[in-house]
């Protein structure tokens, strides 16, 4: 049976006075359908979860691990660099966290309640054909490995849920269209990356609940987009990229972490979910508000030729896709 359902989400953080979100906010998608589940997930609230996380050393991943530990859940950090992960999650501060190199991923995933997949190469770099290939392959490769390990797990030790990151870049770009989870994919390179990324995650075993979170620009004071923007403003060099008319679909770091946590623990979270706050703004407005908060001007836009000199083909993405830094946020969303 399927019913229409309004989802109550609490957007608890603000970025500027004009970006304030009421708390709590009823975020309603009248056409969205959710399947009614009979019985309960292993991950129902109140039970201890065992969560395996790829990309745990990234901006979102670190905060997610902190939240899971604070809620007394066990965490397996799936990494290709144990030494890096051990520096970020020292045993004395994270006693419930297991650091697992790739040979240990299989044993960690088997017996986990759920898996969170946040891995992918950052895209905020100068593009070349080789880099573009690696941007896609890094996401698909790790997702494919995680899905394969989930499928190969015995029934009694198979995770109940896979929460896999993707991006709102799935939709392509427009200054006039409004996109929701049912909107078709765009036609550009990053939309192609997201399509393949998502289709790989959906190959998980049929009895595993899959939640795909299309993440916007993740904002937080300790990293991500703001960490790159604030120093420029402090040097009186802050301003919009390109025209400044691009829509900025954003979400606070703690809110995306709470959304991932809810998707792990709430069995009604299934399929595609847009991981953005309900009120996107133009990039020029964000820059103006950031400049006001920092006491710095925000009127000087970064010219196109400067973007192209630094980013090459990637300059087109910066001009048109203002969710770009979210890929860096989950880099290792």
CSV table of C-alpha atoms in Angstrom, one decimal, residues 12-213:
chain,number,residue,atom,x,y,z
A,12,UNK,CA,17.6,24.1,12.8
A,13,UNK,CA,20.4,26.3,11.4
A,14,UNK,CA,20.7,29.7,9.7
A,15,UNK,CA,23.4,31.2,7.5
A,16,UNK,CA,22.3,34.8,7.5
A,17,UNK,CA,19.2,36.9,8.5
A,18,UNK,CA,17.6,36.5,5.0
A,19,UNK,CA,18.4,32.8,4.9
A,20,UNK,CA,16.7,32.0,8.2
A,21,UNK,CA,14.5,28.9,8.3
A,22,UNK,CA,11.6,28.6,10.7
A,23,UNK,CA,11.9,25.9,13.3
A,24,UNK,CA,10.3,23.4,13.0
A,25,UNK,CA,9.3,23.6,9.3
A,26,UNK,CA,6.7,21.3,7.7
A,27,UNK,CA,8.3,20.5,4.3
A,28,UNK,CA,5.5,19.0,2.2
A,29,UNK,CA,5.6,17.3,-1.1
A,30,UNK,CA,2.0,16.5,-1.9
A,31,UNK,CA,2.8,14.3,-4.8
A,32,UNK,CA,5.5,12.3,-3.1
A,33,UNK,CA,4.6,8.7,-2.2
A,34,UNK,CA,6.0,6.6,0.5
A,35,UNK,CA,5.6,2.9,0.9
A,36,UNK,CA,4.0,1.9,4.2
A,37,UNK,CA,6.3,-0.7,5.9
A,38,UNK,CA,5.0,-3.5,8.0
A,39,UNK,CA,7.1,-4.5,10.9
A,40,UNK,CA,10.3,-2.6,11.9
A,41,UNK,CA,13.8,-2.1,10.7
A,42,UNK,CA,16.7,-3.3,12.8
A,43,UNK,CA,17.7,0.3,12.7
A,44,UNK,CA,14.5,1.5,14.5
A,45,UNK,CA,15.0,4.3,17.0
A,46,UNK,CA,16.2,3.2,20.4
A,47,UNK,CA,18.3,0.2,19.1
A,48,UNK,CA,22.0,0.4,18.8
A,49,UNK,CA,23.1,0.5,15.2
A,50,UNK,CA,26.4,-0.7,13.6
A,51,UNK,CA,27.1,1.6,10.7
A,52,UNK,CA,29.8,1.3,8.1
A,53,UNK,CA,30.8,4.6,6.5
A,54,UNK,CA,32.8,5.3,3.3
A,55,UNK,CA,34.1,8.8,3.0
A,56,UNK,CA,34.2,9.2,6.8
A,57,UNK,CA,37.2,11.5,6.7
A,58,UNK,CA,35.4,14.1,4.6
A,59,UNK,CA,33.4,17.2,5.8
A,60,UNK,CA,30.1,15.4,6.2
A,61,UNK,CA,31.6,12.0,7.1
A,62,UNK,CA,33.5,13.4,10.1
A,63,UNK,CA,30.4,15.0,11.6
A,64,UNK,CA,28.3,11.9,10.9
A,65,UNK,CA,30.7,9.7,12.8
A,66,UNK,CA,30.7,12.2,15.7
A,67,UNK,CA,26.9,12.0,15.8
A,68,UNK,CA,26.7,8.3,15.6
A,69,UNK,CA,29.2,7.9,18.4
A,70,UNK,CA,27.3,10.5,20.5
A,71,UNK,CA,24.1,8.5,20.0
A,72,UNK,CA,26.0,5.3,21.3
A,73,UNK,CA,26.1,3.5,17.9
A,74,UNK,CA,29.1,1.6,16.7
A,75,UNK,CA,30.9,2.8,13.6
A,76,UNK,CA,33.2,1.2,11.0
A,77,UNK,CA,35.2,3.7,9.0
A,78,UNK,CA,35.8,2.2,5.6
A,79,UNK,CA,39.0,3.8,4.2
A,80,UNK,CA,41.8,3.3,1.8
A,81,UNK,CA,44.2,5.2,4.1
A,82,UNK,CA,44.1,3.9,7.7
A,83,UNK,CA,46.9,6.2,8.7
A,84,UNK,CA,44.8,9.3,7.7
A,85,UNK,CA,41.7,7.9,9.3
A,86,UNK,CA,43.5,7.1,12.6
A,87,UNK,CA,44.7,10.7,12.8
A,88,UNK,CA,41.1,12.0,12.4
A,89,UNK,CA,39.6,9.5,14.7
A,90,UNK,CA,42.1,8.8,17.5
A,91,UNK,CA,41.2,5.9,19.7
A,92,UNK,CA,41.2,8.0,22.9
A,93,UNK,CA,38.5,10.2,21.4
A,94,UNK,CA,36.6,7.6,19.3
A,95,UNK,CA,36.7,4.4,21.3
A,96,UNK,CA,33.7,2.9,19.5
A,97,UNK,CA,35.1,3.5,16.0
A,98,UNK,CA,36.8,0.8,14.0
A,99,UNK,CA,39.2,1.9,11.3
A,100,UNK,CA,39.1,-0.6,8.4
A,101,UNK,CA,41.3,-0.8,5.4
A,102,UNK,CA,39.9,-2.2,2.1
A,103,UNK,CA,40.8,-5.8,2.9
A,104,UNK,CA,38.6,-5.5,6.0
A,105,UNK,CA,35.6,-3.9,4.3
A,106,UNK,CA,33.9,-7.2,3.7
A,107,UNK,CA,33.9,-8.2,7.4
A,108,UNK,CA,32.8,-4.8,8.5
A,109,UNK,CA,29.8,-4.6,6.1
A,110,UNK,CA,28.7,-8.1,7.0
A,111,UNK,CA,26.9,-7.6,10.3
A,112,UNK,CA,26.4,-3.9,9.9
A,113,UNK,CA,22.9,-2.5,10.4
A,114,UNK,CA,23.5,0.0,7.6
A,115,UNK,CA,26.0,1.5,5.3
A,116,UNK,CA,26.6,5.1,4.4
A,117,UNK,CA,28.4,5.8,1.1
A,118,UNK,CA,29.9,9.3,0.9
A,119,UNK,CA,33.1,8.6,-1.2
A,120,UNK,CA,34.2,10.5,-4.3
A,121,UNK,CA,37.1,12.5,-5.7
A,122,UNK,CA,36.7,16.3,-5.2
A,123,UNK,CA,35.7,18.1,-8.4
A,124,UNK,CA,36.9,21.6,-7.3
A,125,UNK,CA,40.1,21.3,-9.3
A,126,UNK,CA,41.3,22.1,-12.8
A,127,UNK,CA,39.7,19.5,-15.1
A,128,UNK,CA,41.3,17.4,-17.7
A,129,UNK,CA,40.0,14.4,-19.5
A,130,UNK,CA,41.8,12.2,-17.0
A,131,UNK,CA,40.4,14.1,-14.0
A,132,UNK,CA,36.9,13.9,-15.4
A,133,UNK,CA,37.3,10.2,-15.8
A,134,UNK,CA,38.5,9.8,-12.2
A,135,UNK,CA,35.7,12.0,-10.8
A,136,UNK,CA,33.2,9.5,-12.2
A,137,UNK,CA,35.1,6.4,-11.6
A,138,UNK,CA,35.9,7.2,-8.0
A,139,UNK,CA,32.2,7.4,-7.2
A,140,UNK,CA,31.1,4.5,-9.2
A,141,UNK,CA,34.1,2.3,-8.1
A,142,UNK,CA,33.5,2.6,-4.4
A,143,UNK,CA,29.7,2.4,-4.7
A,144,UNK,CA,30.0,-0.7,-6.8
A,145,UNK,CA,32.4,-2.3,-4.3
A,146,UNK,CA,30.0,-1.5,-1.4
A,147,UNK,CA,27.0,-2.8,-3.3
A,148,UNK,CA,28.8,-6.0,-4.2
A,149,UNK,CA,29.8,-6.6,-0.6
A,150,UNK,CA,26.3,-6.0,0.5
A,151,UNK,CA,24.9,-8.5,-2.1
A,152,UNK,CA,27.4,-11.1,-1.2
A,153,UNK,CA,26.7,-10.9,2.5
A,154,UNK,CA,24.7,-13.9,4.0
A,155,UNK,CA,21.0,-13.1,4.6
A,156,UNK,CA,21.5,-13.1,8.4
A,157,UNK,CA,24.4,-10.6,8.3
A,158,UNK,CA,23.3,-8.4,5.4
A,159,UNK,CA,22.8,-4.6,6.2
A,160,UNK,CA,19.2,-3.5,6.3
A,161,UNK,CA,19.8,-0.1,4.6
A,162,UNK,CA,22.2,1.7,2.2
A,163,UNK,CA,22.3,5.5,2.3
A,164,UNK,CA,24.2,6.7,-0.7
A,165,UNK,CA,25.2,10.2,-1.4
A,166,UNK,CA,24.6,11.8,-4.8
A,167,UNK,CA,24.1,15.5,-5.8
A,168,UNK,CA,21.5,17.9,-7.0
A,169,UNK,CA,23.8,18.2,-10.1
A,170,UNK,CA,21.6,15.3,-11.3
A,171,UNK,CA,19.1,17.9,-12.5
A,172,UNK,CA,21.4,20.0,-14.6
A,173,UNK,CA,21.1,23.7,-14.5
A,174,UNK,CA,18.3,26.3,-15.0
A,175,UNK,CA,17.6,29.8,-13.7
A,176,UNK,CA,13.9,29.4,-14.1
A,177,UNK,CA,13.0,25.7,-13.5
A,178,UNK,CA,12.0,24.2,-10.1
A,179,UNK,CA,13.3,20.6,-9.6
A,180,UNK,CA,11.9,17.9,-7.3
A,181,UNK,CA,12.7,14.3,-6.9
A,182,UNK,CA,10.6,13.3,-9.9
A,183,UNK,CA,12.3,15.8,-12.3
A,184,UNK,CA,14.3,14.2,-15.2
A,185,UNK,CA,18.1,14.3,-15.2
A,186,UNK,CA,20.1,17.0,-16.9
A,187,UNK,CA,22.2,16.5,-20.0
A,188,UNK,CA,25.6,17.7,-18.9
A,189,UNK,CA,28.7,15.9,-17.6
A,190,UNK,CA,27.9,16.1,-13.9
A,191,UNK,CA,24.3,14.9,-14.4
A,192,UNK,CA,25.8,11.9,-16.2
A,193,UNK,CA,28.1,11.3,-13.2
A,194,UNK,CA,25.1,11.4,-10.8
A,195,UNK,CA,23.0,9.1,-13.0
A,196,UNK,CA,25.7,6.4,-13.0
A,197,UNK,CA,26.5,6.9,-9.4
A,198,UNK,CA,22.8,6.4,-8.4
A,199,UNK,CA,22.2,3.5,-10.8
A,200,UNK,CA,25.1,1.7,-9.2
A,201,UNK,CA,23.7,2.2,-5.7
A,202,UNK,CA,20.3,0.9,-6.8
A,203,UNK,CA,21.9,-2.5,-7.7
A,204,UNK,CA,22.0,-3.4,-4.0
A,205,UNK,CA,20.1,-6.6,-3.1
A,206,UNK,CA,16.4,-6.3,-3.3
A,207,UNK,CA,15.7,-6.7,0.4
A,208,UNK,CA,18.0,-3.8,1.2
A,209,UNK,CA,16.4,-0.4,1.6
A,210,UNK,CA,18.2,2.2,-0.5
A,211,UNK,CA,18.0,5.9,0.2
A,212,UNK,CA,19.7,8.2,-2.4
A,213,UNK,CA,20.3,11.7,-1.0
